[in-house]
């Protein structure tokens, strides 16, 4: 395919490379689309992000800071503006920042174009401060400076020539907080990749379980699910993922909940294939795991606000609930039990068709067209 970008020098900038998840799948897709690109980030932890070992990655001075500072988002917070603003992109034709926080702050000179793929406006500045700053010392360090941080974040959000939002949900937030219109390009779902996994049975003895697949962080609201299942002692819950709240959640969970940590994609496919339903209690930016679940015929019980409202068909491939409260989630689970047979059949029948809307090929076409438009001067500020 002949494109404007094929001969151009491109940099891809991400906030930090220290884990594996839905965003990291996006980065690998961008690497396939622009194989000549060089990656820039604040720091890497290749032990936890082995997927990045083969990528050309350049890091900032944060890489040299002590690990207890580098790995703590709040302690390292004051260093990020300088880290990203210090990168030199003079020799590049295009910078693509992929960010939910600081990477959009990169500075480019007029000949270099900047496209921001916005995962979300910075959560601990806009709308989710209470979730991120629950502990007293975090509030003490950040809250007095929130107004200044918001002003800075708003200013740097004006730097990209074009903002591309992950979903309509994120586009609405971008308009609300940054006062910028953006183009929506849904993230890529690799149908061929997931099709390659056999739906073999997992090693779980109890096959009648509900499933959570998430980073175990405050804003993900997994404690809401644990609270409800502590009351539903005859229902089983399996929680997949790692995060700063893992020990806290394990301590509050009853005997009917099991934590697996990170699992392989083959194991994840098996869990999706056998679970009663996937539960998503948080306001998702997009909700990649909801697509994974539907692909394997697993219905989704999800909070109705956010990206999952764009990926789940209520009553057909899942149940959407209106409030982030124990009562609302319990009612959604009760509705699930009433409709469980039809939901399972509906998800098996319609899940793959629903997922087809988000195929990686659609992402390739849309993103490539935007890049070519910006480089040719047809798009952007």
C-alpha angles and dihedrals in degrees: 000000000000110000136164091241097055095090096032128106108242134187124198114203124196130177097243137336107220109115147025125255146108095309091052089056087056091053091053090049090053088049089056091047094047106025092170092061123117117217123227126190142156093250143333135224102193092181089068094029103045089152088076097054093098096047125097099246129176119193136200130239088276086080088070096051119104111277094242088062098037095051095046112081094203098045091048094043097102092056100056101078092055092041094059098034089054096062113107115220097168093124095048129094095201139018119198112195116197107194154151091181134000112001093085087067093078114125120228129184118236098269091055117077123215125207117184118205097202116209091177140323107270102292100210091054099041124045103324102065093120092055095048098039102045097128118076098238092052092052090047092053099043112021097070089055100041094108092052092047091050091051091050092046091050092050095050090047087067092060101079117089088219133014118209114192126215093226143349087267091059092043089057091051091047090055092044099047104024099028090227130129115228141189117244118229113169116224118260123267112200103218093176092053095052092041087064094067119092113226094236119166120266123236093250110123093208107060095181101084142129118233138220119189110183150113105270098236129133096254091055090070095217089148087069090060093045090050092053095045091050084065094042096061093166091059123082124222129194118195119199121192147053133249148128093290098053097105092043092051093045090052093053096042124099128227091272092069125080128192117207101178115214116346134192120262089251090055090045091052089052092051092049090049093055105032121105090225143333114245120213111180099170135082098258124207087218113332107232093176090059088064092048090052095047091048089060094044096258115141118227128228104196145163107264096225119083137013098337088068085066096048105036123068105216112233093008108057098007153340122269120204125203106218136041093234135114091244093052093048092046090052090050091052090049089052089048091055090050092050099028097118094047091043092052093048090043093051093046089049101039104020097085091043090052091050091051088076089069101046116149090242090066090051091049092053097044097044094043091051091051092049092049090048093052094045092049092048096246094113136038137048 
